PDB file of C-alpha atoms in Angstrom:
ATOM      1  CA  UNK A   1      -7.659  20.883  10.085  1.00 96.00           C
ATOM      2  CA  UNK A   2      -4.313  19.110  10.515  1.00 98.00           C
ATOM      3  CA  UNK A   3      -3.308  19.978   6.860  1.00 98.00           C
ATOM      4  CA  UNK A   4      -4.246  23.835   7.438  1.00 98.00           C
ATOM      5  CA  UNK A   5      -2.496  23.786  11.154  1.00 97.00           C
ATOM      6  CA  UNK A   6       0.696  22.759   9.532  1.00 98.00           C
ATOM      7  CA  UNK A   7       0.577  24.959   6.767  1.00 98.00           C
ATOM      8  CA  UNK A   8       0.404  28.363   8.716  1.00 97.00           C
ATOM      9  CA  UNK A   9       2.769  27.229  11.525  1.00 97.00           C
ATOM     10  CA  UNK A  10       5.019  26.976   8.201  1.00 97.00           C
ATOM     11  CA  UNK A  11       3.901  30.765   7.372  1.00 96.00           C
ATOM     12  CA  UNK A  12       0.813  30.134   5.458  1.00 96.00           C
ATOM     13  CA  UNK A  13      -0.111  31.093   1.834  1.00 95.00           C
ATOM     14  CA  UNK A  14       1.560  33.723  -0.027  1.00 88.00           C
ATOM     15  CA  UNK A  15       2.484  35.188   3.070  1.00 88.00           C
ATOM     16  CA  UNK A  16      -1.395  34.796   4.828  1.00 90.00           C
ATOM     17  CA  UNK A  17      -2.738  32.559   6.912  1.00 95.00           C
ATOM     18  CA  UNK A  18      -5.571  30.082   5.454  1.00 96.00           C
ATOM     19  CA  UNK A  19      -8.520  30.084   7.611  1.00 94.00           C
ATOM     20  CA  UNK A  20     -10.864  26.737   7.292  1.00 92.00           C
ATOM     21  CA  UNK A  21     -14.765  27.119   7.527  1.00 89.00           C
ATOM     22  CA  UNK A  22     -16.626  23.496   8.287  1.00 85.00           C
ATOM     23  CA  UNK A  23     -20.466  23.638   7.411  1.00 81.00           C
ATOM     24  CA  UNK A  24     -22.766  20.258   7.729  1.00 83.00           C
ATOM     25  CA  UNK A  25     -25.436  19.343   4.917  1.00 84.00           C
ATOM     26  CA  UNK A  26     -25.977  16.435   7.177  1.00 80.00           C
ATOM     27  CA  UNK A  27     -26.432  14.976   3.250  1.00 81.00           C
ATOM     28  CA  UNK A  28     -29.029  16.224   2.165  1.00 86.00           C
ATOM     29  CA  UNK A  29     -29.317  17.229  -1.111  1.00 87.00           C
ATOM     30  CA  UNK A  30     -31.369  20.418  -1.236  1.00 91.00           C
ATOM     31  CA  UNK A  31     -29.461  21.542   1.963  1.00 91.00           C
ATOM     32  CA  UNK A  32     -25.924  20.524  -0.404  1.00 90.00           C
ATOM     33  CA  UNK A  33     -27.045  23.052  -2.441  1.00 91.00           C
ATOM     34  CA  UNK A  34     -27.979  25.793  -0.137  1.00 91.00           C
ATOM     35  CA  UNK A  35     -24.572  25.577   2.037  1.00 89.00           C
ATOM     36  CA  UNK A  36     -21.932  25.501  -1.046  1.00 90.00           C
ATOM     37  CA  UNK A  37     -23.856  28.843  -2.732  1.00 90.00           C
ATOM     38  CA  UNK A  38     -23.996  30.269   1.099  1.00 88.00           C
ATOM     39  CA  UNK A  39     -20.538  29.481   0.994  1.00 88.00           C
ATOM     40  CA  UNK A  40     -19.801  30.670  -2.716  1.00 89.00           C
ATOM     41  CA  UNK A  41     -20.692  34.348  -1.631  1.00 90.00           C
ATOM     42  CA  UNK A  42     -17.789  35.228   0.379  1.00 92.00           C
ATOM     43  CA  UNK A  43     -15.092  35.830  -2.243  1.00 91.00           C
ATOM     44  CA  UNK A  44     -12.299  34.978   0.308  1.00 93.00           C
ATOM     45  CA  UNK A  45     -13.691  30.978  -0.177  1.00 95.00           C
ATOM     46  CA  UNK A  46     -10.645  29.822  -2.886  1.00 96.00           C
ATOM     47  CA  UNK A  47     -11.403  26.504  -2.474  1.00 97.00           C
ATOM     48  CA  UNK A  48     -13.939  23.201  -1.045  1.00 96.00           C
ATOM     49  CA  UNK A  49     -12.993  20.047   0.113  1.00 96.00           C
ATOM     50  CA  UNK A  50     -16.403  17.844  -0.503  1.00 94.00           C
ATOM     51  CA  UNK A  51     -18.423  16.414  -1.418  1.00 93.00           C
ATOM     52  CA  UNK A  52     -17.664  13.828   1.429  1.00 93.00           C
ATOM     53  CA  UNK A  53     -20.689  11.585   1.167  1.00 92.00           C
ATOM     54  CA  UNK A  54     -23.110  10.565  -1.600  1.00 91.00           C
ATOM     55  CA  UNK A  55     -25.826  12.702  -0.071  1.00 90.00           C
ATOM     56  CA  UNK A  56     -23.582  15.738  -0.355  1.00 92.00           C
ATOM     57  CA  UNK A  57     -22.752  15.081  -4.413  1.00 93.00           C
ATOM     58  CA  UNK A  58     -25.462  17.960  -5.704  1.00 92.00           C
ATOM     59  CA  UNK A  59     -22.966  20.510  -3.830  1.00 94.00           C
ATOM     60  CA  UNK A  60     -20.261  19.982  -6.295  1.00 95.00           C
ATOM     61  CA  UNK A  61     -22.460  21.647  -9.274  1.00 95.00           C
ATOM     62  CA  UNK A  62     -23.739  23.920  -6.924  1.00 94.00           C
ATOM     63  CA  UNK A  63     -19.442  25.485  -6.107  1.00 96.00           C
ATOM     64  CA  UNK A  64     -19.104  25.039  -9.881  1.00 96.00           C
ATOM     65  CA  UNK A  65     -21.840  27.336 -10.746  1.00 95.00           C
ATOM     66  CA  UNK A  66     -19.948  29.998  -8.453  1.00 95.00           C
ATOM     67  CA  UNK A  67     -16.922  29.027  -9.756  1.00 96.00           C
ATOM     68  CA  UNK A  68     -15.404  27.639  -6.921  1.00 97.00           C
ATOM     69  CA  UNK A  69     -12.014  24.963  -6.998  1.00 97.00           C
ATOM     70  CA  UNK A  70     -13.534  22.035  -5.465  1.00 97.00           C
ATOM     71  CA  UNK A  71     -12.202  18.374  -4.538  1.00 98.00           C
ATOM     72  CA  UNK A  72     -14.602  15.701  -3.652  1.00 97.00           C
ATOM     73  CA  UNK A  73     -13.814  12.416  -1.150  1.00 97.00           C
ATOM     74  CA  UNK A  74     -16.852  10.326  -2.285  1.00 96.00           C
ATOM     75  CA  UNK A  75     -17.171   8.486  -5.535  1.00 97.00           C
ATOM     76  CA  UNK A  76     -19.132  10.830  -8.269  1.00 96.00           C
ATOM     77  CA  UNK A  77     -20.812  10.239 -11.495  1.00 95.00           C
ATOM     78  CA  UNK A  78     -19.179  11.834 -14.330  1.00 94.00           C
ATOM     79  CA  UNK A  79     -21.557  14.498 -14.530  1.00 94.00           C
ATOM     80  CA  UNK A  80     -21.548  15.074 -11.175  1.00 96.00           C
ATOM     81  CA  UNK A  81     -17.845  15.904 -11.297  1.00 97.00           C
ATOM     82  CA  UNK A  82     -18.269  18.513 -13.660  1.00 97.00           C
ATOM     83  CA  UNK A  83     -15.940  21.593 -13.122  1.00 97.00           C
ATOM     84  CA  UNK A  84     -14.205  19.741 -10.137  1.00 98.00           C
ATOM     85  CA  UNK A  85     -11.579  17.204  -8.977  1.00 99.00           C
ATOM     86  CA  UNK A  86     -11.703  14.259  -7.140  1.00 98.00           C
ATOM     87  CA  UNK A  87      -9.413  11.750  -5.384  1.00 98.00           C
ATOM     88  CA  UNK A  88     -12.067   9.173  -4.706  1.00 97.00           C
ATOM     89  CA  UNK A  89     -12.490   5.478  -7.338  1.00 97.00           C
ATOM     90  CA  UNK A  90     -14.319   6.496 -10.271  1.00 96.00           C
ATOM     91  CA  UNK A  91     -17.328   4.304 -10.165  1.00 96.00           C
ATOM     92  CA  UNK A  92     -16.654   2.289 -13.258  1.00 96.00           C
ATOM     93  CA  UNK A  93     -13.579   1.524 -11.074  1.00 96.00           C
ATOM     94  CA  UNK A  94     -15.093   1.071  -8.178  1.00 97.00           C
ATOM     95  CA  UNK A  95     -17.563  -1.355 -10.189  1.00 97.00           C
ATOM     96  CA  UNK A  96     -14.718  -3.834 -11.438  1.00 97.00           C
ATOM     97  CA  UNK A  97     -13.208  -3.765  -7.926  1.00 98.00           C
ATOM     98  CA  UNK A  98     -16.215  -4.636  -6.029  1.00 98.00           C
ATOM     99  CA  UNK A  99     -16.739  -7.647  -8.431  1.00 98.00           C
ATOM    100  CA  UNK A 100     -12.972  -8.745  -8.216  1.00 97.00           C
ATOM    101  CA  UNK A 101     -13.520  -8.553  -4.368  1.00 97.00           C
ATOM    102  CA  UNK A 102     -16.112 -10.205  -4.177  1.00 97.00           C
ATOM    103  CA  UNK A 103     -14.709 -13.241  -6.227  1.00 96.00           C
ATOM    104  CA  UNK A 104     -11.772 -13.491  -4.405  1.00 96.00           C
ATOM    105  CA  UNK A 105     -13.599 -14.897  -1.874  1.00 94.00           C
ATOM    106  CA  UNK A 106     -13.476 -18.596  -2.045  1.00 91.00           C
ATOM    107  CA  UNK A 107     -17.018 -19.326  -2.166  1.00 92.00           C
ATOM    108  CA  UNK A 108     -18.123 -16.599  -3.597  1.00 95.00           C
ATOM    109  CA  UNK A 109     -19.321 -17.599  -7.807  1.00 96.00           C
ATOM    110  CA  UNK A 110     -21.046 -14.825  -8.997  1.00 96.00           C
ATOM    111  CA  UNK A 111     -22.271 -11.494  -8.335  1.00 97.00           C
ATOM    112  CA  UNK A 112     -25.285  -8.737  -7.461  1.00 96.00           C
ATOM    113  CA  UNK A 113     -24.407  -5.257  -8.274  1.00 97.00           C
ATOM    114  CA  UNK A 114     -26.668  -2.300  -6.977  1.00 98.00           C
ATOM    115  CA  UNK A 115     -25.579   0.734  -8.464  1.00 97.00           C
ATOM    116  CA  UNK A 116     -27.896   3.690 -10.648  1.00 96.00           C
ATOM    117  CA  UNK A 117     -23.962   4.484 -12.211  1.00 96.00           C
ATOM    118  CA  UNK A 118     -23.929   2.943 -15.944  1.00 96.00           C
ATOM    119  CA  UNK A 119     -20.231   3.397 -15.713  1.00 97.00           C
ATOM    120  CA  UNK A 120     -19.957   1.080 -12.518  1.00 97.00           C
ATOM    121  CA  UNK A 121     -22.341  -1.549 -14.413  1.00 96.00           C
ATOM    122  CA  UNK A 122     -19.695  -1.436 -17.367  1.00 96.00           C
ATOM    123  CA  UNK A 123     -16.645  -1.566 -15.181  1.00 96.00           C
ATOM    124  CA  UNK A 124     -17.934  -4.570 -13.814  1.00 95.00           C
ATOM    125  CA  UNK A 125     -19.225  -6.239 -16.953  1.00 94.00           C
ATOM    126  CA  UNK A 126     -15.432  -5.064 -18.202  1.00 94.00           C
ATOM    127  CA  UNK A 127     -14.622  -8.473 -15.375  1.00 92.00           C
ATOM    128  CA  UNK A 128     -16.262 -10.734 -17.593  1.00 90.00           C
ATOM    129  CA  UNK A 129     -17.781 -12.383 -14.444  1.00 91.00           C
ATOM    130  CA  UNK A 130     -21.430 -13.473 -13.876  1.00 94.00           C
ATOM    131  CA  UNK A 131     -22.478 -10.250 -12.754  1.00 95.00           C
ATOM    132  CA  UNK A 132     -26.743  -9.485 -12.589  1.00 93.00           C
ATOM    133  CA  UNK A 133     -26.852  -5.699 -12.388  1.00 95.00           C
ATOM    134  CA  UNK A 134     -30.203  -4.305 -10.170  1.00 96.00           C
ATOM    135  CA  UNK A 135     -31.144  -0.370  -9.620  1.00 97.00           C
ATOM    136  CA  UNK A 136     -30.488   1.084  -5.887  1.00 96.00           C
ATOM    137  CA  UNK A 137     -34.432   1.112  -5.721  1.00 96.00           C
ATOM    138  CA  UNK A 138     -34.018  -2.732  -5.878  1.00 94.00           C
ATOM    139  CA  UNK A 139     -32.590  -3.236  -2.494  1.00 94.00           C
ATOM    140  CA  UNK A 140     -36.023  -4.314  -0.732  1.00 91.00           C
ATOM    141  CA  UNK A 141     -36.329  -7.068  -3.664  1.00 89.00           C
ATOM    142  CA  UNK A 142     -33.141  -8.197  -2.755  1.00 91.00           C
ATOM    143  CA  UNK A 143     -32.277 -12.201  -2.415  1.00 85.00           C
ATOM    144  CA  UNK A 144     -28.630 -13.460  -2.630  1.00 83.00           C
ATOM    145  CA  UNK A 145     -28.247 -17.174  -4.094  1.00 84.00           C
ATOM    146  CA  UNK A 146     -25.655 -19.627  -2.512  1.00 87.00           C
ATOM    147  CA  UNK A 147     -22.527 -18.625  -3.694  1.00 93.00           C
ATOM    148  CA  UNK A 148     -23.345 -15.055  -4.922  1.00 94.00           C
ATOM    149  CA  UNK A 149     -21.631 -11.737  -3.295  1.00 96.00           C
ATOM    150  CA  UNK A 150     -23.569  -8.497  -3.701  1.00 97.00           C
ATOM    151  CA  UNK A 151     -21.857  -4.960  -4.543  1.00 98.00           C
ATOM    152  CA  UNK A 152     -23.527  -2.134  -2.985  1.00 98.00           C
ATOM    153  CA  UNK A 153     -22.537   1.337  -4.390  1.00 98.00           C
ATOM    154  CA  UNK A 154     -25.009   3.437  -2.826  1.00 96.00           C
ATOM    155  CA  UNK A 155     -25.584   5.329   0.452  1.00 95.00           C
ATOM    156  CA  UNK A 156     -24.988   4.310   3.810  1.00 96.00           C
ATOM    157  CA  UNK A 157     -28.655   4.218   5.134  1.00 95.00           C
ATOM    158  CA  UNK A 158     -29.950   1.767   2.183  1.00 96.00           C
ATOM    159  CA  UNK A 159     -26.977  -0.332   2.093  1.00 97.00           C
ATOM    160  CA  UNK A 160     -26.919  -0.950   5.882  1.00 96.00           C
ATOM    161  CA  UNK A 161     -30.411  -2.058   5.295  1.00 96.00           C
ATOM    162  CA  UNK A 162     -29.576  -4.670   2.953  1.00 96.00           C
ATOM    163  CA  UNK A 163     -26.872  -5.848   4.990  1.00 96.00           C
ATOM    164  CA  UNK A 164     -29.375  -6.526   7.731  1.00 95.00           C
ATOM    165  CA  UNK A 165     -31.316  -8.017   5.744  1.00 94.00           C
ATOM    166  CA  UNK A 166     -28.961 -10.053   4.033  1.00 92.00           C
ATOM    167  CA  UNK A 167     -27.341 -11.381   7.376  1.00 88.00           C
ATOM    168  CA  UNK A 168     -24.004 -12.089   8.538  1.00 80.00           C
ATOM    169  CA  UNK A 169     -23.628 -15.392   6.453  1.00 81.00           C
ATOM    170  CA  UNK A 170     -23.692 -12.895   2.832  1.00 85.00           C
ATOM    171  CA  UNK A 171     -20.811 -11.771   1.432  1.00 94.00           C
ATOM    172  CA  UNK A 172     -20.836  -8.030   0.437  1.00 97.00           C
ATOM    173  CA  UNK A 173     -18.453  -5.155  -0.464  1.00 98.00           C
ATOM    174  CA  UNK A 174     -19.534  -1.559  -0.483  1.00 98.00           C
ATOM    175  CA  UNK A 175     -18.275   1.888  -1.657  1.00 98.00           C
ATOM    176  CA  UNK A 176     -17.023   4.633   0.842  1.00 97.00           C
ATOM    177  CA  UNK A 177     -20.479   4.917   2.115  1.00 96.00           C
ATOM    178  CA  UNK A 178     -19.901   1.446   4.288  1.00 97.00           C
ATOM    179  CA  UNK A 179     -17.014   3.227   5.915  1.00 96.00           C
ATOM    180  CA  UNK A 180     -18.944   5.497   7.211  1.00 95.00           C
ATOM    181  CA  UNK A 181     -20.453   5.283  10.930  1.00 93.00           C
ATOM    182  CA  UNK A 182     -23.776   5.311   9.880  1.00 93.00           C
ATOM    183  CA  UNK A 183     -23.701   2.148   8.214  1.00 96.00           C
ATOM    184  CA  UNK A 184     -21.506   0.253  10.769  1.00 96.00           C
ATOM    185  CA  UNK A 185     -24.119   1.542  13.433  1.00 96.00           C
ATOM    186  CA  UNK A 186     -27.335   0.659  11.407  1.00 95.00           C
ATOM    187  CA  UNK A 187     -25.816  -2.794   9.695  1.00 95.00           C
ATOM    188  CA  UNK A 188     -25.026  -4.040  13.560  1.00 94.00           C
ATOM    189  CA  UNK A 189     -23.653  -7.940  13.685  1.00 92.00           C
ATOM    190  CA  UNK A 190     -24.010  -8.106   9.525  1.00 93.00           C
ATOM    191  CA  UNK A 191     -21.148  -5.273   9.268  1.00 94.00           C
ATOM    192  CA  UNK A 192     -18.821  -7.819  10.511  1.00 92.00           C
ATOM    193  CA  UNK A 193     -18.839  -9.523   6.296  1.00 90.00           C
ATOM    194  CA  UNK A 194     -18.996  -5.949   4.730  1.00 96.00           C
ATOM    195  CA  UNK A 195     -16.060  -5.128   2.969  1.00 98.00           C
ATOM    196  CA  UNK A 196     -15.650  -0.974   1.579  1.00 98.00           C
ATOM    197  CA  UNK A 197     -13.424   0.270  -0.826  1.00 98.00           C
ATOM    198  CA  UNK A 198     -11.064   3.545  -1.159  1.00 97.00           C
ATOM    199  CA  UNK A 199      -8.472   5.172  -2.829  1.00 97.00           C
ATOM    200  CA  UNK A 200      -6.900   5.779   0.687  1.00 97.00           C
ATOM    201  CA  UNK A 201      -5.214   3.239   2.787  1.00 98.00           C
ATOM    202  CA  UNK A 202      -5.781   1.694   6.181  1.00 97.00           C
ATOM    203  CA  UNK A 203      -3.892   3.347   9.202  1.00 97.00           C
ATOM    204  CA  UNK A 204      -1.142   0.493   9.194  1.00 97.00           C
ATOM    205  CA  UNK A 205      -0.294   1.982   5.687  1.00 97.00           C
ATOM    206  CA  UNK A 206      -0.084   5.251   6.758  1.00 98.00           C
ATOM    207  CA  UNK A 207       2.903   7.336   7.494  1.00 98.00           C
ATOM    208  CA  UNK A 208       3.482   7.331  10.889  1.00 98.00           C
ATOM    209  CA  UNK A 209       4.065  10.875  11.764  1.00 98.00           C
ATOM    210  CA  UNK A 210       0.817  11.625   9.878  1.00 98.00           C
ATOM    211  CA  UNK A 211      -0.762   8.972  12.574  1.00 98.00           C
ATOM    212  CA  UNK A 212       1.075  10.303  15.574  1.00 98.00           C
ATOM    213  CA  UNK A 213       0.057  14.014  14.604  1.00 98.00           C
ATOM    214  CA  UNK A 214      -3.100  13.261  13.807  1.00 98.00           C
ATOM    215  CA  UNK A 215      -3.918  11.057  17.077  1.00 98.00           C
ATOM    216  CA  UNK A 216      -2.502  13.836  19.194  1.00 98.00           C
ATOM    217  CA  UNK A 217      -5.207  16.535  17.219  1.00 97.00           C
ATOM    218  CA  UNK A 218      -8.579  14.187  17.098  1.00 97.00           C
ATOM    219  CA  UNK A 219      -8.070  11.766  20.073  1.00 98.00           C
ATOM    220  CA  UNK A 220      -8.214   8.836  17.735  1.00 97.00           C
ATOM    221  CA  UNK A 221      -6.399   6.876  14.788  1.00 97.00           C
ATOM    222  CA  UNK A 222      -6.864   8.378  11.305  1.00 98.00           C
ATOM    223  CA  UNK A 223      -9.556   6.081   9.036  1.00 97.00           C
ATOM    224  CA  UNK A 224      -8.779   5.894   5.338  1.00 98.00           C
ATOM    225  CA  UNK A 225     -11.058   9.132   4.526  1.00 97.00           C
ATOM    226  CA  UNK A 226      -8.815  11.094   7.042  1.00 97.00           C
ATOM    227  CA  UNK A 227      -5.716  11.080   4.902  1.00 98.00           C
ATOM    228  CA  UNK A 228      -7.574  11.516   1.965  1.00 98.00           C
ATOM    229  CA  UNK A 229      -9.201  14.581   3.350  1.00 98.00           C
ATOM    230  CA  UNK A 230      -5.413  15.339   4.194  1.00 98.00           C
ATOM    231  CA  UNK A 231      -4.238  14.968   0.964  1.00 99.00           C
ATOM    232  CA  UNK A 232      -6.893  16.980  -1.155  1.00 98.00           C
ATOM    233  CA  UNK A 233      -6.449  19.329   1.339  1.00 98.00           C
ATOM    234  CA  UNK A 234      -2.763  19.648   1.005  1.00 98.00           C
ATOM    235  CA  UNK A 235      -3.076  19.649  -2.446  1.00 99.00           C
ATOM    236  CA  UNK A 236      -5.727  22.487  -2.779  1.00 98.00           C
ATOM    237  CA  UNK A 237      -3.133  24.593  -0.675  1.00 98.00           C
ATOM    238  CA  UNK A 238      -0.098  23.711  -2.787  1.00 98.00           C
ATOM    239  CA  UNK A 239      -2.623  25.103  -5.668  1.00 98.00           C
ATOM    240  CA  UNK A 240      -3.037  28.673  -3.643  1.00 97.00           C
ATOM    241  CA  UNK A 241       0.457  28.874  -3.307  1.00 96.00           C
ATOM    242  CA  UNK A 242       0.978  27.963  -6.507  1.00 96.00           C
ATOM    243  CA  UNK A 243      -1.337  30.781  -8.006  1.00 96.00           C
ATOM    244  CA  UNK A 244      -0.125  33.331  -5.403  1.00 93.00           C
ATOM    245  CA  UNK A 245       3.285  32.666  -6.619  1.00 92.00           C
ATOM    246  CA  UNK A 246       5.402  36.136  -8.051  1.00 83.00           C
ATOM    247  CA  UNK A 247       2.824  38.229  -8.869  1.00 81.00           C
ATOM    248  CA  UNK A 248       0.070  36.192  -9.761  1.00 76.00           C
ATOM    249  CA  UNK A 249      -3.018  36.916  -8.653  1.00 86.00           C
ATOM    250  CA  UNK A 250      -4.630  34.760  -5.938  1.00 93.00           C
ATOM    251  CA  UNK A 251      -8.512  33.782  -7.121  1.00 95.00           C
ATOM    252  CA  UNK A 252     -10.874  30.782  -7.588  1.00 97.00           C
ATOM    253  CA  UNK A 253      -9.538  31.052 -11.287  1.00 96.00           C
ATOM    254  CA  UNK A 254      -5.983  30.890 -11.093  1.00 96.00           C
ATOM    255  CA  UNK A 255      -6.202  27.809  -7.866  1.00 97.00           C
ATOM    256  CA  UNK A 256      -8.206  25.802 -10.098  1.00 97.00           C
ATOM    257  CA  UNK A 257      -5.609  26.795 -13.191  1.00 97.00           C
ATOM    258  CA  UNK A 258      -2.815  25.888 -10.211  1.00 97.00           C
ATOM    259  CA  UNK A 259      -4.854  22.089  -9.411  1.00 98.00           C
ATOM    260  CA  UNK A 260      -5.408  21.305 -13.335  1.00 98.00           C
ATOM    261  CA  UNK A 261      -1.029  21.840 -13.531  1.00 98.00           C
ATOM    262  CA  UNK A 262      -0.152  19.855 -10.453  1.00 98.00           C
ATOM    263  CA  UNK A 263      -2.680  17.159 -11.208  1.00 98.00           C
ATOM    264  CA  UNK A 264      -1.003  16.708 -14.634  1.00 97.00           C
ATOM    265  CA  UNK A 265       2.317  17.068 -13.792  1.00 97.00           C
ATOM    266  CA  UNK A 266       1.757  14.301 -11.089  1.00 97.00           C
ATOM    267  CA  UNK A 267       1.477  15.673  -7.201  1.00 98.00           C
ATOM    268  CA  UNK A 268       3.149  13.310  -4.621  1.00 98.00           C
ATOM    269  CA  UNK A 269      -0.038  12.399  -1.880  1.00 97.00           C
ATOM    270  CA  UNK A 270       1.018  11.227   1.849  1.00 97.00           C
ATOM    271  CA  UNK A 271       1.045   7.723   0.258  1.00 96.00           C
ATOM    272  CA  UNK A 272       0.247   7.129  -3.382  1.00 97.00           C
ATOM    273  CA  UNK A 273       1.150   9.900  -6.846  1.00 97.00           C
ATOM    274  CA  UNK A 274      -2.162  11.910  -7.914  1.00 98.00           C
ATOM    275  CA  UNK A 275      -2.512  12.543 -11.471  1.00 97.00           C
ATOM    276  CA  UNK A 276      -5.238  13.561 -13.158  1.00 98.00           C
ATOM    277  CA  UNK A 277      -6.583  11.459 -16.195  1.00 96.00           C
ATOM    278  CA  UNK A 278      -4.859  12.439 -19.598  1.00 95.00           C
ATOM    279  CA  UNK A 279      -6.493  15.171 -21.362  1.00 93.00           C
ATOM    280  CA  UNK A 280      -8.992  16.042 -18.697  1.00 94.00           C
ATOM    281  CA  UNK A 281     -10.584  19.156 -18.980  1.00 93.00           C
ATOM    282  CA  UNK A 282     -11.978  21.497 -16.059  1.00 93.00           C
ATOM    283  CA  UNK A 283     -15.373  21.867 -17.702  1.00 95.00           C
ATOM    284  CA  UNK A 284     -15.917  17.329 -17.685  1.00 96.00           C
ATOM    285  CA  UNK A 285     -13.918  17.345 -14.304  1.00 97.00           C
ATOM    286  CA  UNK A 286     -10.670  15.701 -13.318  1.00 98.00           C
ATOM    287  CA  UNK A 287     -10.828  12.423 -12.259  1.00 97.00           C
ATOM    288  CA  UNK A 288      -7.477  10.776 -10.280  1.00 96.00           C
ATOM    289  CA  UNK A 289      -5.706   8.118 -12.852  1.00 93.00           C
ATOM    290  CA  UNK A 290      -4.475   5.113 -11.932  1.00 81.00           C
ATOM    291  CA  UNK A 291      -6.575   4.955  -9.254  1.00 82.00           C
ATOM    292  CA  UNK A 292      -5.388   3.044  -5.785  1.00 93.00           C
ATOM    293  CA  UNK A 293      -7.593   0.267  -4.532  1.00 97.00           C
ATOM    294  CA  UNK A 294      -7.847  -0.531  -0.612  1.00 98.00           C
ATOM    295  CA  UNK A 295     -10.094  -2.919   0.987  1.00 98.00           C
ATOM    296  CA  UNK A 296     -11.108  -1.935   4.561  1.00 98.00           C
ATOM    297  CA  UNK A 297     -13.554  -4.028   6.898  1.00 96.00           C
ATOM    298  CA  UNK A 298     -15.989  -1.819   7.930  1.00 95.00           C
ATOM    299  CA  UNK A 299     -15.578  -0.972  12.022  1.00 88.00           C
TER     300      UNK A 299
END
């Protein structure tokens, strides 16, 4: 909202105003579906920012089957990405980083890793650790050994669950999903160990008129997914204006043409350079390269 504030006061996109629709999937899957092809049918929808949680991830094939630019904010499996963009870890990023995380930790030997992503299971056998890799549907069965740190890179619900049940003495790093209210609220006392990961940094990392402006439109400091949400969003509309440019003309086509060029050429974010991974192609999806890496407690 802050992005598209600032971006009319400035005189819009090719001379329009950009109007931003919100709709909630509360993340479901089924419901993911239903609200991006609701949202697919009005023509005057260039572009999505989302998925935003790992619940939401089926809505990203749903806005490619309509054609529709997308950028998602949660961690995706490759296939998942397909025909879209995304500024969240890759998981077999996220994978290696969870390990190294968890090893940094001075007590900390060896490590769990839940995750139904193959690529997260190579990026942290890629560590060369003592990693034991289990299925999400392994979380009941769950038992951590003195001196091993679990990776969680599932959904909130689940992995708040096996923080509980783990207790505050485990060690255990999550994906996006244990930033998330939802897990802080349903993890309780054993949040206070949990560790989460992002390609967006803390609010003491931030740019401080980005904090101020954003304080004075929400009521509260900006949390890591805020400025990413910022900068896709930014980004998308540097795409529109980018395709509405001359005498171009301004449709889901030429913005996602417009996001596959800045991506490449290398688009300056609030904090960190987005690039998309050499050779990428719209029909695999664009993943970010060079990926930051923040660790966040979760609050």
């Amino acid at each position: 909202k802050l992005a598209v504030n600032q971006r009319n006061a400035a005189g819009g996109v090719a001379g329009r105003d950009v109007a931003l629709v919100a709709l909630n999937d509360n993340g479901r899957p089924d419901e993911a579906r239903r609200q991006a092809a609701k949202m697919a049918v009005d023509a005057d929808v260039l572009g999505v920012i989302g998925p935003v949680k790992t619940g939401s991830a089926a809505a990203g094939q749903a806005l490619t089957g309509h054609g529709v630019p997308w950028i998602a904010l949660t961690e995706l499996a490759p296939a998942e990405l397909s025909g879209g963009f995304s500024l969240a870890l890759s998981p077999e990023t996220l994978g290696a980083a969870a390990v190294d995380a968890l090893l940094a930790q001075p007590d900390i030997r060896s490590v769990v890793l839940l995750s139904d992503w193959p690529e997260a299971q190579a990026g942290a056998a890629a560590t060369e650790a003592a990693v034991r890799s289990l299925p999400l549907a392994s979380v009941d069965q769950v038992v951590a050994t003195a001196g091993e740190g679990v990776a969680w890179l599932g959904e909130a619900e689940n992995g708040a669950r096996l923080a509980s049940a783990l207790g505050s003495q485990a060690s255990m790093v999550g994906s996006s999903e244990a930033g998330s209210h939802m897990f802080a609220g349903r993890a309780g006392d054993a949040a206070a160990t949990v560790a989460w990961l992002s390609a967006a940094p803390d609010v003491g990392q931030m740019p401080q008129d980005f904090v101020a402006q954003y304080l004075a439109l929400a009521g509260a400091d900006p949390g890591p997914q805020a400025i990413l949400a910022y900068d896709a969003t930014n980004l998308l509309l540097d795409a529109m204006a980018l395709a509405g440019a001359g005498d171009g003309e301004l449709d889901r086509k030429a913005v996602q043409r417009a996001l596959l060029q800045l991506g490449n050429d290398g688009w300056q974010g609030s904090v960190d350079m987005i690039r998309w991974e050499t050779g990428c192609q719209l029909a695999a999806g664009c993943q970010r390269m060079d990926e930051p890496i923040y660790q966040h407690a979760v609050r």
